XYZ file of C-alpha atoms in Angstrom:
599
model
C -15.770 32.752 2.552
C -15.722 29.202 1.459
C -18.839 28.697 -0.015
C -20.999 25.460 0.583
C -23.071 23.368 -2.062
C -26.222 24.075 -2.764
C -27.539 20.812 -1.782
C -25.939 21.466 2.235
C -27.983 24.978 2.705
C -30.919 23.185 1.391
C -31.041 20.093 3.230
C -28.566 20.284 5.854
C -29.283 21.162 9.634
C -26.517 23.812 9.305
C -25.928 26.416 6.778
C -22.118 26.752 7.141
C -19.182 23.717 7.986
C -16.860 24.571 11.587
C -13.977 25.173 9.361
C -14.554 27.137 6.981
C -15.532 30.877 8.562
C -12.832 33.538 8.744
C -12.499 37.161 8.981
C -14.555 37.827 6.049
C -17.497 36.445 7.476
C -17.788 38.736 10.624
C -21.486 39.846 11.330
C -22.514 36.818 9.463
C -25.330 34.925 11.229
C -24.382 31.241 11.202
C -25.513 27.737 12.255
C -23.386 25.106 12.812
C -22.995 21.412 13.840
C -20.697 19.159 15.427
C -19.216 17.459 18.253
C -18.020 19.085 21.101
C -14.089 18.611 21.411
C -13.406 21.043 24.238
C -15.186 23.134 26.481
C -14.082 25.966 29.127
C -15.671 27.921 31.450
C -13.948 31.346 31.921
C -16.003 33.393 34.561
C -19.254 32.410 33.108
C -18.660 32.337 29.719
C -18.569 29.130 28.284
C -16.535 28.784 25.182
C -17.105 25.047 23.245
C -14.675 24.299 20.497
C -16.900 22.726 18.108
C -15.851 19.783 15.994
C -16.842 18.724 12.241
C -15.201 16.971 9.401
C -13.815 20.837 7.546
C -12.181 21.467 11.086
C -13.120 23.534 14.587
C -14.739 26.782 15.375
C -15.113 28.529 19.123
C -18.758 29.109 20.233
C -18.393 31.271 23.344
C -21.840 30.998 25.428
C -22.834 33.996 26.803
C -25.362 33.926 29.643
C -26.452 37.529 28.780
C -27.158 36.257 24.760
C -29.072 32.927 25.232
C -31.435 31.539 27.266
C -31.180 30.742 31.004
C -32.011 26.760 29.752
C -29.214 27.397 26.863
C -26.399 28.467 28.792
C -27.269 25.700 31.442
C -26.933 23.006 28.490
C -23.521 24.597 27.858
C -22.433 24.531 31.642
C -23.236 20.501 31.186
C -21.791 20.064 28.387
C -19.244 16.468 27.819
C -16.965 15.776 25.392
C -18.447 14.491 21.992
C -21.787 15.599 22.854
C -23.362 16.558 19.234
C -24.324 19.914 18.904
C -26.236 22.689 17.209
C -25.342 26.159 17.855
C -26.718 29.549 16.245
C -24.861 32.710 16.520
C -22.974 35.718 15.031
C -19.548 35.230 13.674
C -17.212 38.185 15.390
C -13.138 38.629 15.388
C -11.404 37.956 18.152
C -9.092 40.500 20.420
C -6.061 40.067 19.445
C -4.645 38.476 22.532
C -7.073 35.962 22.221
C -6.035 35.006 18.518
C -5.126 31.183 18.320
C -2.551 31.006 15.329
C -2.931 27.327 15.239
C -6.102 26.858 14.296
C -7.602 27.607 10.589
C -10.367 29.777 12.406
C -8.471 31.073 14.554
C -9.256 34.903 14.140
C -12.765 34.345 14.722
C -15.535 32.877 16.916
C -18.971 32.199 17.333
C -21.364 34.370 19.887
C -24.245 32.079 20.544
C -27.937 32.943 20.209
C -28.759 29.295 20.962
C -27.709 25.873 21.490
C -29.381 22.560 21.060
C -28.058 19.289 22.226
C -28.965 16.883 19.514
C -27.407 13.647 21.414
C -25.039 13.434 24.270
C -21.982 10.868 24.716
C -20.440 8.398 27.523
C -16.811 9.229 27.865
C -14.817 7.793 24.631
C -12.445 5.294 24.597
C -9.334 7.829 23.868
C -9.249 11.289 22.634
C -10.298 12.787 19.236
C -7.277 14.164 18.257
C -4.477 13.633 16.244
C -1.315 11.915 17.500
C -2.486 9.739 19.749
C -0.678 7.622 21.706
C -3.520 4.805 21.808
C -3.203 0.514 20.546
C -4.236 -0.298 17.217
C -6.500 -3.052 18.680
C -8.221 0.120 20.833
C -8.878 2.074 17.967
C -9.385 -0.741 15.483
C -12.484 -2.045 18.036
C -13.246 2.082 18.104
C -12.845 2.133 14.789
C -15.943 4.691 14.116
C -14.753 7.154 17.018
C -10.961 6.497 15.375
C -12.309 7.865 12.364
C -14.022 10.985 14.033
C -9.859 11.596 14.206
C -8.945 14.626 12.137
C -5.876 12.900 10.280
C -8.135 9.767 10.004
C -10.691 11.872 8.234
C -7.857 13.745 5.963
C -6.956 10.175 4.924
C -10.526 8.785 3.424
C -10.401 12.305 1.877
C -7.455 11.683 -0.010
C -8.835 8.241 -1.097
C -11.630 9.804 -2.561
C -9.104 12.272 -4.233
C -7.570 9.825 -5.518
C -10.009 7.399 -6.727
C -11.921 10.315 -8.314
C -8.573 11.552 -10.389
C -8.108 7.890 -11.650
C -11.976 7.546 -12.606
C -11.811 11.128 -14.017
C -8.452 10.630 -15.823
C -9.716 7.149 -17.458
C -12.920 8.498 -18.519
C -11.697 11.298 -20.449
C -9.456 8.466 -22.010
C -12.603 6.671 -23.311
C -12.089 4.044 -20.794
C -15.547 2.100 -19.802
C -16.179 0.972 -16.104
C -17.646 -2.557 -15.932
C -18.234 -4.570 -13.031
C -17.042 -8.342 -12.565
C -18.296 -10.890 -10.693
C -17.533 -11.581 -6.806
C -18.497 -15.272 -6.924
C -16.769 -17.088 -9.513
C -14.649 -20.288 -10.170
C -11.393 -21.321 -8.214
C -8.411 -20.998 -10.148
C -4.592 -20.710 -8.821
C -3.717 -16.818 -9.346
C -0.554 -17.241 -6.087
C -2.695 -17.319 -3.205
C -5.601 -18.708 -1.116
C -8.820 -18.380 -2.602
C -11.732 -17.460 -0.301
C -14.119 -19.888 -0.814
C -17.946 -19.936 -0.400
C -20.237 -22.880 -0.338
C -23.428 -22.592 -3.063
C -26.774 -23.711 -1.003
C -28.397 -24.771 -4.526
C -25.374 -26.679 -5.499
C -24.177 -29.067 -2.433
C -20.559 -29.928 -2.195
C -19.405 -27.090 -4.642
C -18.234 -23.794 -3.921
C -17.448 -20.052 -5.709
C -14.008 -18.374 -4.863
C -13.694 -14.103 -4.071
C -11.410 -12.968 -6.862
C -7.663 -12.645 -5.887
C -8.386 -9.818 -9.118
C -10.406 -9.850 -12.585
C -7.720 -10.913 -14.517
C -9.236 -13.637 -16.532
C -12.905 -11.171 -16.558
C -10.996 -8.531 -18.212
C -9.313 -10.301 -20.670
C -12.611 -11.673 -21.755
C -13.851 -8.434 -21.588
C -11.449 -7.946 -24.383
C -12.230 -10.494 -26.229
C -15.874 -8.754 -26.416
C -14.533 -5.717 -28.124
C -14.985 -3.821 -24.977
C -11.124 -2.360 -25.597
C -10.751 0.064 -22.864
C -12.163 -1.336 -19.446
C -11.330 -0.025 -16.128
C -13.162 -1.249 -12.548
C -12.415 0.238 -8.875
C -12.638 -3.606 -8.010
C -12.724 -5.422 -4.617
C -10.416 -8.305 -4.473
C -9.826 -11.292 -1.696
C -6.533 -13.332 -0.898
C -6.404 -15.578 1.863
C -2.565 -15.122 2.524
C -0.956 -14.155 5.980
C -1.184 -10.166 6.221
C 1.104 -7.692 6.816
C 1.741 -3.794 7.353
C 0.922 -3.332 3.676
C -1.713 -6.122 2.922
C -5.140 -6.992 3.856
C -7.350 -10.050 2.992
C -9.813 -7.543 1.566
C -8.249 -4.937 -0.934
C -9.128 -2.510 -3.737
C -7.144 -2.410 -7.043
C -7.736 0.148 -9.604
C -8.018 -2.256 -12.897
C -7.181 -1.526 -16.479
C -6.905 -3.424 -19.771
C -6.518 -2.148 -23.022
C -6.857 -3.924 -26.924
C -4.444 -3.037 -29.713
C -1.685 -2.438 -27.528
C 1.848 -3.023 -26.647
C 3.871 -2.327 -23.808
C 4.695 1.295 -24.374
C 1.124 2.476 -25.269
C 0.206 0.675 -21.522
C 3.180 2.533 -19.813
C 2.685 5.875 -21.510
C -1.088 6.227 -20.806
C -1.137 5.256 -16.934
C 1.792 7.999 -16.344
C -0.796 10.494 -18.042
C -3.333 8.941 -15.716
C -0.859 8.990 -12.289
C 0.194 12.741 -13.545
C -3.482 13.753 -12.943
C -3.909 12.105 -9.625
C -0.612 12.940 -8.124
C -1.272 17.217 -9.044
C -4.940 16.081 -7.507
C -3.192 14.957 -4.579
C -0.562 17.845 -4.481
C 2.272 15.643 -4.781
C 4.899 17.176 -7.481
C 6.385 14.827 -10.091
C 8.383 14.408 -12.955
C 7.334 12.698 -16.198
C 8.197 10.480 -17.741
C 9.141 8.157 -14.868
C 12.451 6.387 -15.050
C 12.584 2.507 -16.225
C 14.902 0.046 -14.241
C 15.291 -3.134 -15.932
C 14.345 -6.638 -13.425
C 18.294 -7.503 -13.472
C 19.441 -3.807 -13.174
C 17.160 -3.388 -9.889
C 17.782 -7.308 -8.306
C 21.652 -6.333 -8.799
C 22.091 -3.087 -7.559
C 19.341 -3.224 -5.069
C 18.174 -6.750 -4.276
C 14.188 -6.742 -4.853
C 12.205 -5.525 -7.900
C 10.607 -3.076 -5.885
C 13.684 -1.027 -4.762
C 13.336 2.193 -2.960
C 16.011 4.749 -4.452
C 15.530 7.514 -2.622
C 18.369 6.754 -0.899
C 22.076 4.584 -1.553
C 23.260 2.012 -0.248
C 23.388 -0.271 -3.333
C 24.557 -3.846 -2.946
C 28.001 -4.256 -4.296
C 28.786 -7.582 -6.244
C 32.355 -8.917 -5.443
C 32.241 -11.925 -6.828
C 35.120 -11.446 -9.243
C 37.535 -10.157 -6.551
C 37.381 -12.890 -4.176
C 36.623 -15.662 -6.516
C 40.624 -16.884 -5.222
C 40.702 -15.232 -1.955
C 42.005 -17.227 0.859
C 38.420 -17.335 2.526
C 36.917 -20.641 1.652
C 33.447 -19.273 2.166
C 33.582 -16.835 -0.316
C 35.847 -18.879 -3.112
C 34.112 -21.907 -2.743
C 30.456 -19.864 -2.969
C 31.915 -17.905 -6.263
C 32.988 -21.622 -7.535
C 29.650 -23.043 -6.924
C 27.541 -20.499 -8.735
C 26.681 -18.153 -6.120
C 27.672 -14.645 -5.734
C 29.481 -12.442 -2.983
C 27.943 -9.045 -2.708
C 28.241 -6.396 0.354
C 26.249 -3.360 1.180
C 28.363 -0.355 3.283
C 26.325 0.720 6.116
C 27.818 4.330 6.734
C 27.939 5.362 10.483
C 27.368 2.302 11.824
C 31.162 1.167 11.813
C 31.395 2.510 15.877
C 28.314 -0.310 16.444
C 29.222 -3.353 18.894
C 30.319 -6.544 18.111
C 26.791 -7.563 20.006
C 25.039 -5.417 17.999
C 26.283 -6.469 14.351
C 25.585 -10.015 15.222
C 22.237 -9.284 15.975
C 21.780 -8.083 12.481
C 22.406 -11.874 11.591
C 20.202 -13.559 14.063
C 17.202 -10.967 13.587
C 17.592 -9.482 9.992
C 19.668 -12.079 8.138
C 19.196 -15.639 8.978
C 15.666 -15.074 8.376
C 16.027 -13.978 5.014
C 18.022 -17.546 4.449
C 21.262 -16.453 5.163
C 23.361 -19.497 6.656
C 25.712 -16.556 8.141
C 26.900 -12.986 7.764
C 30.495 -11.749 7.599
C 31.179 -8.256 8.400
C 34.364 -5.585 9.010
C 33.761 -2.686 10.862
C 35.696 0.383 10.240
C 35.470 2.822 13.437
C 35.536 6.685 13.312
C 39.215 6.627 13.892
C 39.980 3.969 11.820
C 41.663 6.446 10.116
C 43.938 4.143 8.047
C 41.093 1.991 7.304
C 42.832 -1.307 8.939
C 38.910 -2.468 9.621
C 38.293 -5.177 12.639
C 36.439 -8.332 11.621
C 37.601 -12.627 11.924
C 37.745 -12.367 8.509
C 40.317 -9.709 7.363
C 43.076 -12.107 8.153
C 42.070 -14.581 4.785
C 42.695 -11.779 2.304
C 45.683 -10.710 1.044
C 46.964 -7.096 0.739
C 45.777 -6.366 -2.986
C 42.058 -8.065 -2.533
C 41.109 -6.114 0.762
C 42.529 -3.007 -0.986
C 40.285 -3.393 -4.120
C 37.708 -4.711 -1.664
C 37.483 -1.210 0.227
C 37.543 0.351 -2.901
C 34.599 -0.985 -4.452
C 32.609 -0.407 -1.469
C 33.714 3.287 -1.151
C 34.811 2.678 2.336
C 35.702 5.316 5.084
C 36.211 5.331 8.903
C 33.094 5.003 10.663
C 31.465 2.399 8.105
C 30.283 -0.964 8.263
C 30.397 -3.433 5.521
C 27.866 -6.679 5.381
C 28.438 -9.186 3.165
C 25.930 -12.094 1.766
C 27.541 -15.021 0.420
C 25.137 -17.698 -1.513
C 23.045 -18.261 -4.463
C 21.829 -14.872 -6.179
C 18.122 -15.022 -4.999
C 19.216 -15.542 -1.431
C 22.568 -12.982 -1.250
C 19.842 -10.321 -2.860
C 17.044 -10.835 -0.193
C 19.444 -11.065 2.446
C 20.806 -7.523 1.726
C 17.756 -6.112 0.578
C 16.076 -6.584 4.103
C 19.708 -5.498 5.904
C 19.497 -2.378 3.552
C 16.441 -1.356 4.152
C 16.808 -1.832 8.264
C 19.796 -0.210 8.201
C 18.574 2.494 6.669
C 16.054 2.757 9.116
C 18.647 2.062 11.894
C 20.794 4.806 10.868
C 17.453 7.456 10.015
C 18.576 7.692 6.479
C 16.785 10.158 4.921
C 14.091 9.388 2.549
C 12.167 12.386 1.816
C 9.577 12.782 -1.008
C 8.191 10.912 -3.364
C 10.276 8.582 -5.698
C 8.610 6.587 -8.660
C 9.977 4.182 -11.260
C 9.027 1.462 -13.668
C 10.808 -1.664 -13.457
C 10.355 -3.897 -16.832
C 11.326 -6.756 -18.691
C 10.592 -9.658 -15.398
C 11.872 -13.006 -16.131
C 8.268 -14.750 -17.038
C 9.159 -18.081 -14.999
C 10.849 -18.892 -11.543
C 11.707 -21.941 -9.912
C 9.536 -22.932 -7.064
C 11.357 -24.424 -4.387
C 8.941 -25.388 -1.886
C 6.807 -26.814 -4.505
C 9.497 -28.683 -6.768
C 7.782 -27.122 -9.908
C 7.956 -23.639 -12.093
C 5.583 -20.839 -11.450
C 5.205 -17.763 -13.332
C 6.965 -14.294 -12.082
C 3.749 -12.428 -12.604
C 0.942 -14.765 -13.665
C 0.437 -16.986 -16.344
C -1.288 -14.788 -18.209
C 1.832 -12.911 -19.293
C 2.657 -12.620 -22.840
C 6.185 -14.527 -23.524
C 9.075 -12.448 -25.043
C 8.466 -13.405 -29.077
C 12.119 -14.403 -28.987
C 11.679 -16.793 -26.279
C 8.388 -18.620 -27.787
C 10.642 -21.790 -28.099
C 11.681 -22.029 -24.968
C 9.125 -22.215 -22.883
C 9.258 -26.298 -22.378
C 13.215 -26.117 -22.982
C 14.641 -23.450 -20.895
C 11.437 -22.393 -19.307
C 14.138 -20.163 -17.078
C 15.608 -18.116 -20.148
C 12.279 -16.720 -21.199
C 11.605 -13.188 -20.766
C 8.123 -11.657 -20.731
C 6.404 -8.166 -21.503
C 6.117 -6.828 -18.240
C 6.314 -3.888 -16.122
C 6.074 -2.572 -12.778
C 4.921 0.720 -11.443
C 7.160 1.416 -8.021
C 6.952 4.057 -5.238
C 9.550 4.611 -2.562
C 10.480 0.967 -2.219
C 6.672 -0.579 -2.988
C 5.102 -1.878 -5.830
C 2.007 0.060 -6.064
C 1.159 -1.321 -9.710
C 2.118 -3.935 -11.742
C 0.980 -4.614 -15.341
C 2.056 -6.888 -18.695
C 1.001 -7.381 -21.972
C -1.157 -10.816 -22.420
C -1.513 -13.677 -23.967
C -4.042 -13.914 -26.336
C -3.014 -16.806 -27.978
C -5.051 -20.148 -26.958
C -2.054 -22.511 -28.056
C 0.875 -20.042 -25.915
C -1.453 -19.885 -23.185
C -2.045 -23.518 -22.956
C 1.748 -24.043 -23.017
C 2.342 -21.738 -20.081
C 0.251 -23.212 -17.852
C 1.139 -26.635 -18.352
C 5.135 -25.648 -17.630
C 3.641 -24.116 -14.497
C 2.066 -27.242 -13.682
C -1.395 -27.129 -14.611
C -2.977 -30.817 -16.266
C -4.228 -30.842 -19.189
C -7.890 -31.914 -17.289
C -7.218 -28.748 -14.880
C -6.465 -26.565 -18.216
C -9.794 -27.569 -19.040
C -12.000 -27.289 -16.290
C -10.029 -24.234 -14.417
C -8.811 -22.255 -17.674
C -11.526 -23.879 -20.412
C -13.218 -20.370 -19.934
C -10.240 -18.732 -20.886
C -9.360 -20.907 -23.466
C -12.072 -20.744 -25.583
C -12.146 -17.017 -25.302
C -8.680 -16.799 -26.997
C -9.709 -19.065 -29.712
C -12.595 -16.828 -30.581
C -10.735 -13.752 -32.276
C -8.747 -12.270 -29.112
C -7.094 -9.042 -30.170
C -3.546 -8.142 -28.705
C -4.066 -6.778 -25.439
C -2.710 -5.421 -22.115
C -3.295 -3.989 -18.823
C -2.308 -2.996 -15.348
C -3.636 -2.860 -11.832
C -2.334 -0.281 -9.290
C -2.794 -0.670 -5.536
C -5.365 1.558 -4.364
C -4.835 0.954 -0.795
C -0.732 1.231 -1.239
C -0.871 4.255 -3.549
C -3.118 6.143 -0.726
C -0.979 4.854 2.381
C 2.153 6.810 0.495
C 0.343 9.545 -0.695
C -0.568 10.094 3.153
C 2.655 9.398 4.824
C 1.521 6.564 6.400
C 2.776 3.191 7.295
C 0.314 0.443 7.231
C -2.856 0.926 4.448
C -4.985 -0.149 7.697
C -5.056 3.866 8.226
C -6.834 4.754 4.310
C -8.977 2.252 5.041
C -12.011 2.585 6.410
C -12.838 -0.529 8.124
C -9.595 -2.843 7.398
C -8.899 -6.417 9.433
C -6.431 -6.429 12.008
C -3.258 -9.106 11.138
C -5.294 -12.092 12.273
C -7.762 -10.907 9.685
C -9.831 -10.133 11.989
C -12.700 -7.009 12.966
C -12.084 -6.397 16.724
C -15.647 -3.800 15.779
C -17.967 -6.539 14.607
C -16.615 -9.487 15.839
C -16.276 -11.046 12.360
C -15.349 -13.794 11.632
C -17.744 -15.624 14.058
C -19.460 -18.866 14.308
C -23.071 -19.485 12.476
C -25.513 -21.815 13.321
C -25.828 -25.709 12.717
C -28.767 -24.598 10.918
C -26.514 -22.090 8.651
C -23.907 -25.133 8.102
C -26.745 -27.778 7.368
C -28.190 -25.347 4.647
C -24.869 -25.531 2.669
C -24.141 -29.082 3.153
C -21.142 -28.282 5.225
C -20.022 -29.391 9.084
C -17.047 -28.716 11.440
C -14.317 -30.669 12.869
């Protein structure tokens, strides 16, 4: 028998959980609570299958074993009414046996039961697998999570946190707590911002993270710091982001890179066994080049091939202008060969263009299909006709091609050929049900430390500003602010960046250089960074850190596909909570108090 706490005999209304009796307990007397799930009335016996968070339990109701005003409770009784039932635990016939429940080789003969509440008929069933909206069980969401697989995923978070705060504490980590109202400063996205009644016309911003708090926190000798903190980014939201999230922060002093790598794989070694997820250590490390030119995106998921193919050299003199005249420019060629699609329409590949494609900045997409019984590997396409015998050969031999593939090709600058065949990789992969089974993790180091900001004319750094140059590219950072590398690292699990990490900057002069190439004034340095600044001046030690994706490491862990499902009460993608109605409108009042008015 799976014994409860202490604390739950003491204190609870029940003295055992609806999932955890089995044959062992027979002859046991038991009380238990819950919801009712199911009830059934078999020639006047009544059997309820009760409902808690450990799982179910049959309470048959016989009219002979409680009271006449008992058994006429059970005859009433609706779904999710809450319950209290006392009774003997016996073994049931074997006919009667239900092999697919956990208690299944035992019920509950009741001496009594009590309804503690009753219930108006839900909104949709308490069971898994639903086939219900997300807006239905988002404005549910406290019935949703009543859900067994609902419940099994908050219990993993809690697994999970409780591994990372158990593995960091035995590592002499300390947890400190940052402020939620604090100072605006650019970090990549929207702040949130929120006006200050004592101070009229100014405002705090939610954290995007505690990057600069931690940093300072190093600067105080703290060394090892850790916080299960609550960030905010106003950005547009997705499957795998919300505008409230929870990062799992770290920073170390008297580090380098390795040291930061080596102790967060002890630290995800503990909370994958907690999580019964089997993995090898030490993870693989993918260089940032290595994964944008085999797979298009520093997050690449590797569990399965598909790996984009750079031709640039064979058809830098091919008789198709497109893909000379790209190669001549600059740009690359690359192709991706999408096996068992090579029998798809001529409809259907030019969808991939208008839906997958274009929107990833492609201007076009050229293609040859190969069909089944292609067997000599001729290929159909408009564009086979521009290349001569000896480049289509080598063509189809880099690409590994056979009948029944298809080939896609990207043809324009690097960032825009990789993002157009990482997003054409990944839904063909889905397209085709690829397989991707398990769990695959990797590091992927060494990111450039600037980018070129197109929308904005101006450079921005890769990770943040905060990101220690390479020591060999100190001199560059005004010059070739595009050649500089930077000590960085990112943790990555089946195709998502669940943590990413670098070592700092704790030099005052290198950080003030940084931010000016990423266009920060001197008076912004001041007022936005002066903080910062000053901090570094005072005796900063070396130091580094990471942050890993609470949210995104629990929505993987559980199989899932959007984090809205490990969280308990996320925002739809209009940032929005269909259950309380936030955000609403306040008061003139409310507005007048903070100095502020609407349009």
């Amino acid at each position: 028998m799976t014994e409860m706490t202490d604390f739950a005999n003491e204190y609870c209304m029940h003295d055992h959980t609806c999932g955890q009796l089995r044959l062992p307990d027979v002859g046991a007397q038991v009380t238990l609570c819950g919801w009712a799930w199911h009830t059934r009335d078999h020639g006047g016996l009544i059997f309820i299958d009760l409902r808690d968070r450990s799982g179910y339990a049959q309470v048959v109701v016989d009219p002979d074993c409680v009271s006449p005003e008992d058994f006429a409770k059970a005859e009433h009784m609706g779904r999710e009414f809450v319950v209290r039932a006392t009774g003997t635990v016996r073994a049931r016939a074997a006919e009667a046996i239900n092999p697919n429940m956990a208690t299944g080789e035992i019920e509950v003969l009741a001496s009594s039961v009590e309804v503690l509440n009753t219930s108006v008929t839900p909104p949709f069933s308490i069971e898994d697998g639903i086939e219900t909206s997300e807006d239905t069980r988002m404005k549910w969401r406290y019935m949703d999570l009543r859900r067994p697989e609902m419940y099994r995923n908050l219990k993993l978070r809690h697994v999970v946190t409780t591994a990372i705060r158990n593995a960091l504490n035995k590592r002499d980590f300390l947890e400190v707590e940052t402020p939620i109202l604090a100072n605006s400063t650019p970090e990549g996205a929207r702040d949130y911002l929120v006006p200050s009644r004592p101070n009229p016309g100014k405002f705090y911003a939610l954290p995007q993270s505690p990057q600069q708090f931690k940093q300072m926190l190093m600067v105080a000798g703290v060394e090892r710091y850790y916080q299960v903190a609550r960030c905010f980014r106003d950005e547009d939201l997705r499957a795998d982001r919300q505008p409230e999230f929870t990062q799992i922060d770290v920073e170390m002093s008297f580090v380098q890179e390795d040291d930061v790598i080596n102790m967060m794989e002890g630290v995800l070694q503990e909370v994958l066994e907690a999580a019964g997820v089997e993995q090898t250590f030490p993870l693989p490390r993918m260089e940032y080049s290595e994964a944008m030119e085999r797979f298009g995106c520093d997050r690449p998921d590797v569990r399965f091939g598909m790996e984009l193919v750079n031709l640039s050299e064979l058809v830098a003199d091919c008789g198709f202008g497109v893909f000379a005249n790209t190669v001549k420019s600059g740009g690359v060629v690359k192709a991706i060969n999408c096996k068992g699609a090579g029998d798809w329409s001529r409809g259907e590949i030019e969808k991939l263009n208008t839906n997958v494609a274009a929107p990833n900045g492609a201007k076009g997409m050229a293609w040859i299909a190969y069909t089944s019984s292609d067997l000599e590997l001729k290929g159909k396409s408009p564009i086979i006709k521009f290349f001569d015998e000896a480049t289509y050969a080598a063509m189809k031999t880099a690409l590994d091609v056979e009948p029944g593939d298809l080939v896609l090709f990207a043809a324009d600058s690097a960032d825009v050929a990789n993002a157009v065949l990482s997003a054409l990789r990944l839904h063909m992969a889905d397209a085709l049900n690829v397989p991707r089974e398990g769990h695959a993790l990797l590091w992927v180091v060494n990111f450039p430390m600037f980018r070129y900001d197109e929308d904005e004319k101006k450079y921005a750094a890769e990770h943040h500003p905060f990101t220690h140059v390479l020591k060999e590219d100190l001199d560059k950072i005004e010059s070739d602010p595009l050649a500089c590398g930077s000590y960085s690292y990112d943790i990555v699990m089946d195709g998502f960046e669940v943590g990413g990490g670098s070592i700092r900057i704790h030099n005052a002069e290198e950080q003030k250089r940084v931010l000016r190439v990423c266009g920060v004034s001197e008076e912004d340095v001041e007022v936005k960074f002066g903080h910062l600044i000053h901090a570094l001046e005072l005796g900063a030690p070396p130091h580094g850190g990471i942050a890993l994706g609470l949210d995104r490491l629990v929505m993987l862990l559980a199989g899932r596909n959007s984090i809205r499902d490990v969280i308990a009460f996320p925002k739809t993608s209009s940032a929005s909570d269909l259950m309380t109605g936030a955000p609403n409108q306040v008061t003139a009042r409310q507005l007048k108090e903070v100095s502020l008015r609407t349009l």
